[in-house]
Tab-separated table of C-alpha atoms in Angstrom:
chain	number	residue	atom	x	y	z
H	17	MET	CA	0.038	0.016	-0.022
H	18	LEU	CA	1.269	3.408	-0.903
H	19	GLY	CA	1.036	6.256	1.560
H	20	THR	CA	1.824	6.939	5.149
H	21	PHE	CA	0.472	5.733	8.417
H	22	GLN	CA	-1.954	8.291	9.858
H	23	GLN	CA	-4.003	8.355	13.018
H	24	SER	CA	-6.682	10.756	14.236
H	25	ASN	CA	-9.119	10.848	17.099
H	26	LEU	CA	-11.894	13.422	17.172
H	27	ARG	CA	-14.851	13.973	19.440
H	28	ILE	CA	-17.629	16.572	18.876
H	29	GLU	CA	-20.799	17.609	20.499
H	30	VAL	CA	-23.990	17.497	18.473
H	31	GLU	CA	-27.586	18.625	19.059
H	32	ALA	CA	-28.978	15.127	18.502
H	33	SER	CA	-30.335	12.205	20.382
H	34	GLU	CA	-28.387	8.959	20.684
H	35	VAL	CA	-30.994	7.267	18.535
H	36	ASP	CA	-30.655	9.898	15.682
H	37	ILE	CA	-26.843	9.510	15.863
H	38	ARG	CA	-27.107	5.719	15.646
H	39	HIS	CA	-29.414	5.807	12.626
H	40	SER	CA	-27.156	8.295	10.840
H	41	LEU	CA	-24.178	5.960	11.266
H	42	LEU	CA	-25.808	2.549	10.837
H	43	ARG	CA	-28.408	3.174	8.143
H	44	PRO	CA	-26.992	3.500	4.599
H	45	ALA	CA	-29.973	5.568	3.473
H	46	GLU	CA	-28.906	8.180	5.974
H	47	PHE	CA	-25.098	7.996	5.848
H	48	GLN	CA	-25.119	8.250	2.082
H	49	GLN	CA	-26.653	11.662	2.449
H	50	TRP	CA	-24.079	13.244	4.686
H	51	LEU	CA	-21.081	11.424	3.206
H	52	ALA	CA	-21.658	12.871	-0.235
H	53	PRO	CA	-19.743	13.167	-2.674
H	54	GLN	CA	-18.763	9.559	-1.786
H	55	THR	CA	-20.686	6.962	-3.683
H	56	PHE	CA	-21.484	3.457	-2.411
H	57	SER	CA	-21.925	-0.056	-3.816
H	58	SER	CA	-25.541	-1.034	-4.388
H	59	GLY	CA	-27.398	-3.669	-2.440
H	60	LEU	CA	-26.653	-2.317	1.025
H	61	PRO	CA	-28.942	-3.588	3.813
H	62	ASP	CA	-31.315	-1.279	5.670
H	63	GLN	CA	-28.915	-1.289	8.628
H	64	LEU	CA	-25.284	-2.260	8.928
H	65	ALA	CA	-24.501	-5.423	10.850
H	66	SER	CA	-21.366	-7.302	11.648
H	67	GLY	CA	-20.053	-9.030	8.507
H	68	THR	CA	-21.488	-6.488	6.028
H	69	VAL	CA	-18.982	-5.595	3.324
H	70	TYR	CA	-19.399	-2.639	0.951
H	71	THR	CA	-17.327	-0.344	-1.200
H	72	SER	CA	-17.324	3.434	-1.330
H	73	TRP	CA	-15.688	5.612	-3.924
H	74	LEU	CA	-14.223	9.017	-3.622
H	75	GLY	CA	-13.731	9.902	-7.231
H	76	PRO	CA	-11.662	7.043	-8.770
H	77	LEU	CA	-10.429	5.815	-5.341
H	78	ALA	CA	-12.192	2.762	-3.928
H	79	ILE	CA	-12.302	1.960	-0.202
H	80	GLN	CA	-13.638	-1.372	0.945
H	81	HIS	CA	-15.417	-1.397	4.302
H	82	GLN	CA	-16.052	-4.603	6.367
H	83	VAL	CA	-18.233	-4.061	9.405
H	84	ASP	CA	-16.366	-5.790	12.270
H	85	LEU	CA	-18.679	-4.494	15.003
H	86	ALA	CA	-22.109	-2.829	14.949
H	87	GLU	CA	-23.658	-2.175	18.350
H	88	PRO	CA	-26.130	0.297	19.804
H	89	ASN	CA	-23.303	2.780	20.691
H	90	GLY	CA	-20.387	1.742	18.482
H	91	LEU	CA	-19.296	0.775	14.972
H	92	ARG	CA	-15.934	-0.538	13.803
H	93	LEU	CA	-15.080	-0.748	10.143
H	94	LEU	CA	-12.006	-2.510	8.808
H	95	LEU	CA	-10.790	-0.649	5.682
H	96	SER	CA	-8.817	-1.842	2.665
H	97	GLN	CA	-7.865	-0.689	-0.808
H	98	GLY	CA	-7.621	3.107	-0.702
H	99	ILE	CA	-7.133	3.020	3.096
H	100	ASP	CA	-5.620	0.035	4.914
H	101	GLY	CA	-6.709	0.413	8.521
H	102	TYR	CA	-9.841	0.873	10.600
H	103	HIS	CA	-12.493	3.490	11.523
H	104	GLU	CA	-14.243	3.316	14.881
H	105	TRP	CA	-17.296	5.343	15.834
H	106	TYR	CA	-18.677	5.697	19.346
H	107	TRP	CA	-21.639	7.881	20.403
H	108	GLY	CA	-24.022	8.788	23.154
H	109	GLU	CA	-26.582	11.490	23.920
H	110	GLY	CA	-25.190	14.676	22.314
H	111	TRP	CA	-21.687	13.449	21.305
H	112	ILE	CA	-19.845	11.485	18.588
H	113	GLN	CA	-16.255	10.169	18.653
H	114	SER	CA	-14.378	9.034	15.591
H	115	CYS	CA	-11.068	7.141	15.681
H	116	LEU	CA	-9.361	6.599	12.363
H	117	ALA	CA	-6.030	4.921	11.650
H	118	GLY	CA	-4.497	3.589	8.509
H	119	VAL	CA	-2.044	3.793	5.640
H	120	SER	CA	-3.179	5.972	2.742
H	121	ILE	CA	-2.211	8.688	0.290
H	122	LEU	CA	-5.384	10.539	1.354
H	123	PRO	CA	-5.226	13.227	4.073
H	124	LEU	CA	-7.177	11.185	6.607
H	125	SER	CA	-7.558	13.740	9.327
H	126	LEU	CA	-8.805	16.381	6.946
H	127	GLY	CA	-11.412	13.877	5.521
H	128	GLN	CA	-12.453	12.867	9.036
H	129	THR	CA	-12.949	16.442	10.163
H	130	LEU	CA	-15.054	17.305	7.120
H	131	SER	CA	-17.147	14.131	7.539
H	132	LEU	CA	-17.808	14.949	11.204
H	133	LEU	CA	-18.796	18.513	10.351
H	134	ARG	CA	-21.171	17.213	7.651
H	135	LEU	CA	-22.616	14.703	10.097
H	136	GLN	CA	-23.146	17.457	12.656
H	137	GLN	CA	-24.989	19.620	10.093
H	138	PHE	CA	-27.033	16.659	8.921
H	139	LEU	CA	-28.123	15.907	12.481
H	140	LYS	CA	-28.912	19.561	13.131
H	141	SER	CA	-31.210	19.706	10.140
H	142	LYS	CA	-33.215	16.501	11.108
C-alpha cells in the first residue's frame, strides 16, 4: 500500500439524540446523504450489521469497508484498498467520537474532520 500511516481521534458535541446519531451511522440511506460526494456499492442492507461488506468511492479511489462490530453505541469498520486500517465510531446522547487509523495517500484527518462537520450539520437539520 502506498502512503503513510496516519492516526486521528476526534470527538464533537452534536444537538441530537443517541438514536438519531445511531441511525445516521448505521443506516446506509442516511449516511449516504451526509457522506456525499462519496458513492456506495448497491445492495446495502437497511442497517449495517457485523459481517457486512461494501465499497465506497471518492472519485476514482475505492475503499472497501467490512463491518467488524455494529452495536447500539459503536461501529468498527475494517478498511482496505484506498485506506488500509480501521475506523471506529462511538456515540452517546449529544456526542460522537471518531477514531481513524491507516495507511493511505489521502489526508485522513482532513477527511475525518469534514465528515464529522457534515454529520453534525445533517443531524442539526433533522
